[in-house]
Coordinates of C-alpha atoms and ligand atoms in Angstrom, one line a residue:
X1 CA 21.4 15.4 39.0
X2 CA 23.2 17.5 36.0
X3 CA 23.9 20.6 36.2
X4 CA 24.2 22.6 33.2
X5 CA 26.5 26.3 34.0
X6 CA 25.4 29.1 31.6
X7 CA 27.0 32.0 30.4
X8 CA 24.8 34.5 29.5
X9 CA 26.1 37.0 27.0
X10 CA 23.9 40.0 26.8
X11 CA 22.1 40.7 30.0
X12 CA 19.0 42.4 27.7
X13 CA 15.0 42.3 28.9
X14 CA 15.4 38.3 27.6
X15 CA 17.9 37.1 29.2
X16 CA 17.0 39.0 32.5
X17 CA 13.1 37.0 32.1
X18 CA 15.5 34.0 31.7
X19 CA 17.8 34.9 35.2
X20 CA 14.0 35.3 36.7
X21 CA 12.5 32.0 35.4
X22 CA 15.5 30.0 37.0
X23 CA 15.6 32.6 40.3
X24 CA 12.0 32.3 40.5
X25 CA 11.0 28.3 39.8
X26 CA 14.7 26.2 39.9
X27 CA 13.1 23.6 41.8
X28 CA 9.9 22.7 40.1
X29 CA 12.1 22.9 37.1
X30 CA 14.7 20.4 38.2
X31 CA 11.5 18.3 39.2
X32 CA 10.1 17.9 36.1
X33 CA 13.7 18.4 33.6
X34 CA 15.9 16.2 35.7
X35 CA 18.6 18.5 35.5
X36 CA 19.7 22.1 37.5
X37 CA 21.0 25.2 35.6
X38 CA 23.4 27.7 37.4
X39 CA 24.6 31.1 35.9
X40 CA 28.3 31.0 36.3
X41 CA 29.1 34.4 33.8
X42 CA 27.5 37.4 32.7
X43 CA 28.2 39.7 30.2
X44 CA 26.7 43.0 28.9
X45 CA 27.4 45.7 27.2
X46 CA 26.2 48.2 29.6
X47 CA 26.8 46.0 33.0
X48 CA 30.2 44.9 31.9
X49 CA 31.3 41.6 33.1
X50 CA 30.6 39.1 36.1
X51 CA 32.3 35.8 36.6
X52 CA 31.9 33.8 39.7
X53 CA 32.5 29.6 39.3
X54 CA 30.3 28.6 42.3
X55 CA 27.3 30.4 40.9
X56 CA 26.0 33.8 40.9
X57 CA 23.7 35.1 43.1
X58 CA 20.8 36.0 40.6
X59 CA 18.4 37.9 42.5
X60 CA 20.8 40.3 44.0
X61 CA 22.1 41.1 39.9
X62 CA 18.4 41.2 38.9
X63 CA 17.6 43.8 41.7
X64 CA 21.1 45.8 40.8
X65 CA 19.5 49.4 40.1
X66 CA 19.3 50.3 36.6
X67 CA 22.5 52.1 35.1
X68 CA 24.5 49.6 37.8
X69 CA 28.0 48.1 36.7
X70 CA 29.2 45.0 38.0
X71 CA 32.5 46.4 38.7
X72 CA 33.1 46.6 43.1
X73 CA 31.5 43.2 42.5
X74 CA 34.0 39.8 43.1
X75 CA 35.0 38.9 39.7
X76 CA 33.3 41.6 38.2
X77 CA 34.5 44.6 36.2
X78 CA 33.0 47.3 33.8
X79 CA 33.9 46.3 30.5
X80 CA 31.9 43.5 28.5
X81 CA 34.6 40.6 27.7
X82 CA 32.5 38.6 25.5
X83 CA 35.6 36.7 23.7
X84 CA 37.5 35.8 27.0
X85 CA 33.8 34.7 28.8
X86 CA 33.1 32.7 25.9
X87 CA 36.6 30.8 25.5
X88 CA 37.6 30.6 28.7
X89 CA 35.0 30.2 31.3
X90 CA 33.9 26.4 32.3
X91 CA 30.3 27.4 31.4
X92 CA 28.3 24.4 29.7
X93 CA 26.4 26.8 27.6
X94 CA 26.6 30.1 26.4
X95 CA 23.0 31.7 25.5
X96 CA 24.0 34.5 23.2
X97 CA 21.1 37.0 23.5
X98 CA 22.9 40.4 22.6
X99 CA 22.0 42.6 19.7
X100 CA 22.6 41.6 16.1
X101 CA 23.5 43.6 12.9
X102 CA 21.0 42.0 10.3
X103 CA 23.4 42.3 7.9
X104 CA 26.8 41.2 8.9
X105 CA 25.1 38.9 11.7
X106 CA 27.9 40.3 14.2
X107 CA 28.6 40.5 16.9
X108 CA 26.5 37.5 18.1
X109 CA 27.8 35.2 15.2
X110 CA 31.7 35.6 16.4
X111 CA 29.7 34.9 19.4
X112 CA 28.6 31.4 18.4
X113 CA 31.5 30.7 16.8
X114 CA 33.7 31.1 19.7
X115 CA 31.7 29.3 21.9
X116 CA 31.4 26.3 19.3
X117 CA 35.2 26.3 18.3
X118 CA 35.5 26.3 23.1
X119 CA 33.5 22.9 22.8
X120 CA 30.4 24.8 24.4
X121 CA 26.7 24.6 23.1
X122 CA 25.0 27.5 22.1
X123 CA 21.3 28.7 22.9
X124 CA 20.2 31.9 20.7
X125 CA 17.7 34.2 19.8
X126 CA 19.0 35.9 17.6
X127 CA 17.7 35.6 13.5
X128 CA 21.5 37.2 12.0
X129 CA 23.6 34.5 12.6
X130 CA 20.9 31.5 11.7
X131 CA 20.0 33.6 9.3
X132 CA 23.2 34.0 7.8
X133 CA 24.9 31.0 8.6
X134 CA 22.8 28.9 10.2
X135 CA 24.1 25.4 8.3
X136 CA 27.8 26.4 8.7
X137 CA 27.1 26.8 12.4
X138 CA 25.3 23.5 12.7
X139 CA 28.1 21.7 10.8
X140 CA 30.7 23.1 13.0
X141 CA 28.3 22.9 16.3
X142 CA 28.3 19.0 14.8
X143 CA 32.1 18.8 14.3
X144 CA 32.7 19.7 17.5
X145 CA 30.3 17.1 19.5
X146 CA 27.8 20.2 20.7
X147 CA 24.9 21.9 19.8
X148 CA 23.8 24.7 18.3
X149 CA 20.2 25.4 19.2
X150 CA 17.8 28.5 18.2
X151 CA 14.1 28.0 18.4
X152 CA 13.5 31.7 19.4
X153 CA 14.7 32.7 15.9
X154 CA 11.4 33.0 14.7
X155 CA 8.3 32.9 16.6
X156 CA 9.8 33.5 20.0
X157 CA 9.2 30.3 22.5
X158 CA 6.2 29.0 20.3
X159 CA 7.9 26.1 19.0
X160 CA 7.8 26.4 14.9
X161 CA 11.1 24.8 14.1
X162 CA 11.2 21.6 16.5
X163 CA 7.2 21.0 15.3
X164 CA 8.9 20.6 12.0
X165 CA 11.8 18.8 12.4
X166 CA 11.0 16.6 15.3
X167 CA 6.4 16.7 14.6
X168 CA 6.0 16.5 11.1
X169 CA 8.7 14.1 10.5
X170 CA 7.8 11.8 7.5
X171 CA 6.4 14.3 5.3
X172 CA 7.8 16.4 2.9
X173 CA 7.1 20.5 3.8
X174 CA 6.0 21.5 0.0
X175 CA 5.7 24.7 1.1
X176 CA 5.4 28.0 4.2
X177 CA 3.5 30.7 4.6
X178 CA 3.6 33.0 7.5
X179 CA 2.6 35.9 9.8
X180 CA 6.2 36.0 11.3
X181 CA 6.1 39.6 12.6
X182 CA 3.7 40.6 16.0
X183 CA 4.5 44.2 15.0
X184 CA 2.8 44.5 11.9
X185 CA 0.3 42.5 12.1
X186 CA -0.8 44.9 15.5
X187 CA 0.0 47.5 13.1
X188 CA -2.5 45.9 10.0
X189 CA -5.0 45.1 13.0
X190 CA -5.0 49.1 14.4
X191 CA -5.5 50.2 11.0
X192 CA -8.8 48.4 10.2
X193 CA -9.8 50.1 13.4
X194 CA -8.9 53.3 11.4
X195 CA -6.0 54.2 13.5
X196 CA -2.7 55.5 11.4
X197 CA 0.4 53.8 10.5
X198 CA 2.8 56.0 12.8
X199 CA 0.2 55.9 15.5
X200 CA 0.1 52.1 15.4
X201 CA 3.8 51.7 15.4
X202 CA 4.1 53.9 18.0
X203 CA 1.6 51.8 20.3
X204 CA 3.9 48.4 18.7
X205 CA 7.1 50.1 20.5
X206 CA 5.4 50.9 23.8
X207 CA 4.1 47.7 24.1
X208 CA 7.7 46.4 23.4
X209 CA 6.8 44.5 20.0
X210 CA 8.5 46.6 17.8
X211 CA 12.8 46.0 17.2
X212 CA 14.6 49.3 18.5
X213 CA 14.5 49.9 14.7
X214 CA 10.8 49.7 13.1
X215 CA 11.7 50.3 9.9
X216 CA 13.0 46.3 10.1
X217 CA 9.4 45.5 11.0
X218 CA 7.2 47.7 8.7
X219 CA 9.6 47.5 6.1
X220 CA 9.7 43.9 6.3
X221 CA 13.5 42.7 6.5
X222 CA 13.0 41.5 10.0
X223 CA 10.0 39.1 8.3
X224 CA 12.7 38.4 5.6
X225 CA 15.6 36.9 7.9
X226 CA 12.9 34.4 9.5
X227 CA 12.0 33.3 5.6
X228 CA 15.5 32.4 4.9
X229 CA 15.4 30.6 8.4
X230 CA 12.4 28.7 7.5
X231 CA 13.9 28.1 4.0
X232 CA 17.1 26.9 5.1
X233 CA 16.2 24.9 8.3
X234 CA 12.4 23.7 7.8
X235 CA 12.5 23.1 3.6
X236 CA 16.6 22.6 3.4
X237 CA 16.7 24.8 0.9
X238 CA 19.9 27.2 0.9
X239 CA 18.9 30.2 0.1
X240 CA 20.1 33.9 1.8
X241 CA 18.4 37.0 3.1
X242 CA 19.1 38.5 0.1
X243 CA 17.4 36.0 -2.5
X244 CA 14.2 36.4 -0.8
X245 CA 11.9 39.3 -2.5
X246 CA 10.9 41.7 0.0
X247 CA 7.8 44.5 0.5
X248 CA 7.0 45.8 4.0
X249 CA 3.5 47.4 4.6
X250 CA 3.9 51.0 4.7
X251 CA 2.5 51.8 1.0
X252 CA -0.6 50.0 2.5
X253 CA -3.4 53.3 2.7
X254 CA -6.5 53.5 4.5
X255 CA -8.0 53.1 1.3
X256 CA -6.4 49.6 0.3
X257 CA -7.8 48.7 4.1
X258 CA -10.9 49.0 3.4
X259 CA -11.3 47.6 0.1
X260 CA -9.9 44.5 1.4
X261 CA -13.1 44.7 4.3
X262 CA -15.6 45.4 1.4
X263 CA -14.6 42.0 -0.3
X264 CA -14.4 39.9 2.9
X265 CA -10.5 40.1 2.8
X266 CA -8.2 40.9 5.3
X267 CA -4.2 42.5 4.7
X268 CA -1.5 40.1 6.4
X269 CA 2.1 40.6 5.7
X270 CA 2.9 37.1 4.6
X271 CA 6.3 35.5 4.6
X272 CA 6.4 32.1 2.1
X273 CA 8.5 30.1 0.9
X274 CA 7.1 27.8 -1.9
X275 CA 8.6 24.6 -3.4
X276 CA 7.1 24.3 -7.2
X277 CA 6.4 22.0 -9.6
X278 CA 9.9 22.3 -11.6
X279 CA 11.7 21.7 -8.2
X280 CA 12.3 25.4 -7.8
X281 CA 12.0 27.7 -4.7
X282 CA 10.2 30.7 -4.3
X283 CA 10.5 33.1 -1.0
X284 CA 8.6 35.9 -0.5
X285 CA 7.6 38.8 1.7
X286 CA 4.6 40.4 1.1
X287 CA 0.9 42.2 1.9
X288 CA -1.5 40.0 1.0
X289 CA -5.0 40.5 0.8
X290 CA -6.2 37.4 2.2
X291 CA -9.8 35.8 2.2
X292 CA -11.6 35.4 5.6
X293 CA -11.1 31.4 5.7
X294 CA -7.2 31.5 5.2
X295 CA -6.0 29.7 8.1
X296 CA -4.2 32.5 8.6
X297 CA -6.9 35.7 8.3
X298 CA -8.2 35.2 11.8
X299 CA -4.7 35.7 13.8
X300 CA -4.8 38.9 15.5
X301 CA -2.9 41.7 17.1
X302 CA 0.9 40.4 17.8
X303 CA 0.1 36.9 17.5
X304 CA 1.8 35.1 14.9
X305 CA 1.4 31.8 12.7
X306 CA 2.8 29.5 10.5
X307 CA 1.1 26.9 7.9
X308 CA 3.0 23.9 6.9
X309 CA 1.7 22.8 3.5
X310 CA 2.8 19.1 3.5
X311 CA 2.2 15.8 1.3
X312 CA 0.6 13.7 3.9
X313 CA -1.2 15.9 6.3
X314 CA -2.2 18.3 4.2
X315 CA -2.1 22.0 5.6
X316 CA -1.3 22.3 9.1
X317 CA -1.3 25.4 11.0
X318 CA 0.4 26.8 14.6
X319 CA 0.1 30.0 16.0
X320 CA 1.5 31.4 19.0
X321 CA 3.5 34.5 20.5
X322 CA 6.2 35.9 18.1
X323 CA 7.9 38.2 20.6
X324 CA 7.7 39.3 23.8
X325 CA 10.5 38.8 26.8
X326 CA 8.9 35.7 28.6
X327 CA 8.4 34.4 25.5
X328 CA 11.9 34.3 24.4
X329 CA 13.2 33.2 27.5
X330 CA 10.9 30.3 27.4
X331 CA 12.4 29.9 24.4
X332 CA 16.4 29.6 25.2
X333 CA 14.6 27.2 28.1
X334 CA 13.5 24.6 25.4
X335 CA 17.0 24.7 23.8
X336 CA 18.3 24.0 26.4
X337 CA 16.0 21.4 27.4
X338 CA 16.8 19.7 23.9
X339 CA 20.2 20.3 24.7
X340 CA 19.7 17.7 27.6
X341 CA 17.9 15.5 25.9
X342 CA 20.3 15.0 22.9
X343 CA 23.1 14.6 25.7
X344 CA 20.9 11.9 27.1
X345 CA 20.5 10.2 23.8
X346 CA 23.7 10.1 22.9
X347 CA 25.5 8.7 26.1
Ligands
HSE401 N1 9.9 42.9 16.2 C1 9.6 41.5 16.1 C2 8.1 41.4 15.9 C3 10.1 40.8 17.4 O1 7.4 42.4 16.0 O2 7.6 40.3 15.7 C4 10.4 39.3 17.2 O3 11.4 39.1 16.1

């Protein structure tokens, strides 16, 4: 049976559920997959560096006290080498889960890049460099006889992006709108409930919704990459972060709340992108007052949701988690189940 090694850069709250899930269930998983996965490198910023060919020992990292090194360790030492993990390990796979400047996409898109350019496929869950670059890094991923694989990009493990390209195949996506962002739509939810805005985010970051930043949440740029993901990847429409018109919800008062409630309409944050008449592209971030039978009024708390409007099915609708650490795990799991399957299909 195959075994696919990993090199997990970024040893973060995701990639640890990931270390669990394969710790935890390897054999069921082989079972039903038809292939093994062994963690032969790990970096992190924090834990620094741990290399070991045969296969590490996950449980004994995953119970490593918190605030632990992997230096003392064999083939382990304090600092994170990202670069010389990615290019020179013999690791299958590198799942790049580390954090990402929204802007520049760094440092996980020299990430990709370097694991592309060392003939490895990539699993990520990060939005910046999909966001940013996603098409370059599918062409190169492409060029190079591997793939590049990001499901978790938007919508955590609920799988948006393969239902379109591999589901709804055959009809033409004339348009997406969106709840794409768990923390604001708790947030939206709390508030009806009369609860303040900075109360309610505060709740969103304890429960571990919120990005160690909120203002990317509330202010609506985190909603913003996964448009220009959508955009890009679902409708093939190249546009950037920056072309897509952006409002968060924090002018949104208790008053605007409940006139929404006294004319059977409920705020969403909505993220669309919409494909008119003329050919032309709009995409969009913003509170919408929505009535009670939009497909997407009843989703609640951090659950989030997409609508496909297409020619031949008309509107079709999936919800699911957004975020969460599971989640995203499960995620990187299904990339690199498709990564299997695409090796299957092409030998
Ligand atoms: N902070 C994001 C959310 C996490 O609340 O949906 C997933 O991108």
């Amino acid at each position: 049976m195959r075994t696919y090694d990993l090199a997990l850069i970024g040893f973060g709250g995701v990639a640890r559920s990931l270390a669990e899930i394969i710790r935890d269930d390897s054999e069921r998983l082989a079972a039903s997959l038809g292939f093994r996965m062994r963690v032969i490198a790990i970096t992190d910023l924090n834990m620094g560096t741990l290399t070991q060919a045969d296969g590490i020992d996950l449980a004994a990292v995953l119970a490593m006290p918190r605030g632990a090194t992997f230096a003392g360790l064999t083939g382990g030492t304090e600092d994170a080498r990202n670069e010389d993990v990615i290019r020179t390990s013999n690791a299958d796979i590198v799942v790049e889960a580390t954090f990402t400047n929204p802007v520049t996409g760094e440092p996980a898109l020299s990430h990709v890049k370097w694991a592309l350019d060392s003939g490895k496929h990539v699993t990520t869950t990060n939005k910046g460099p999909v966001a940013l670059a996603g098409s370059a890094l599918r062409e190169l991923a492409a060029q190079r006889g591997r793939r590049f694989e990001f499901e978790g990009a938007v919508m955590s493990g609920t799988p948006v992006l393969r239902f379109a390209s591999e589901m709804l195949k055959g009809n033409q996506i004339l348009g997406i709108q969106g709840i794409l962002n768990g923390t604001t739509n708790y947030v939206l939810g709390q508030m009806t409930r009369g609860s303040d805005l900075s109360v309610a985010v505060a709740e969103a970051q304890e429960l571990g919704y919120a990005e160690a930043d909120p203002t990317a949440d509330i202010g609506g740029s985190d909603v913003r990459l996964k448009v220009s993901i959508l955009a890009n990847q679902v409708m093939g429409v190249a546009l950037t972060p920056e072309d897509v018109s952006t409002q968060g919800i924090t002018d949104l008062t208790q008053e605007d709340i409940a006139a929404a409630h006294g004319c059977s309409q409920v705020w969403k944050l909505i993220g669309s992108v919409t494909r008119d008449a003329d050919g032309s592209v709009r995409a969009e971030v913003r509170p919408i007052a929505l009535d009670l039978d939009h497909p997407l009024a009843g989703i609640s708390g951090a659950t989030n949701a997409i609508t496909f409007d297409t020619d031949l099915l008309g509107q079709v609708t999936v919800s699911g988690p957004g975020a969460g650490r599971i989640e995203t795990a499960y995620a990187l799991l299904s990339d690199i189940i498709a990564i299997h399957a695409a090796a299957g299909a092409a030998a």
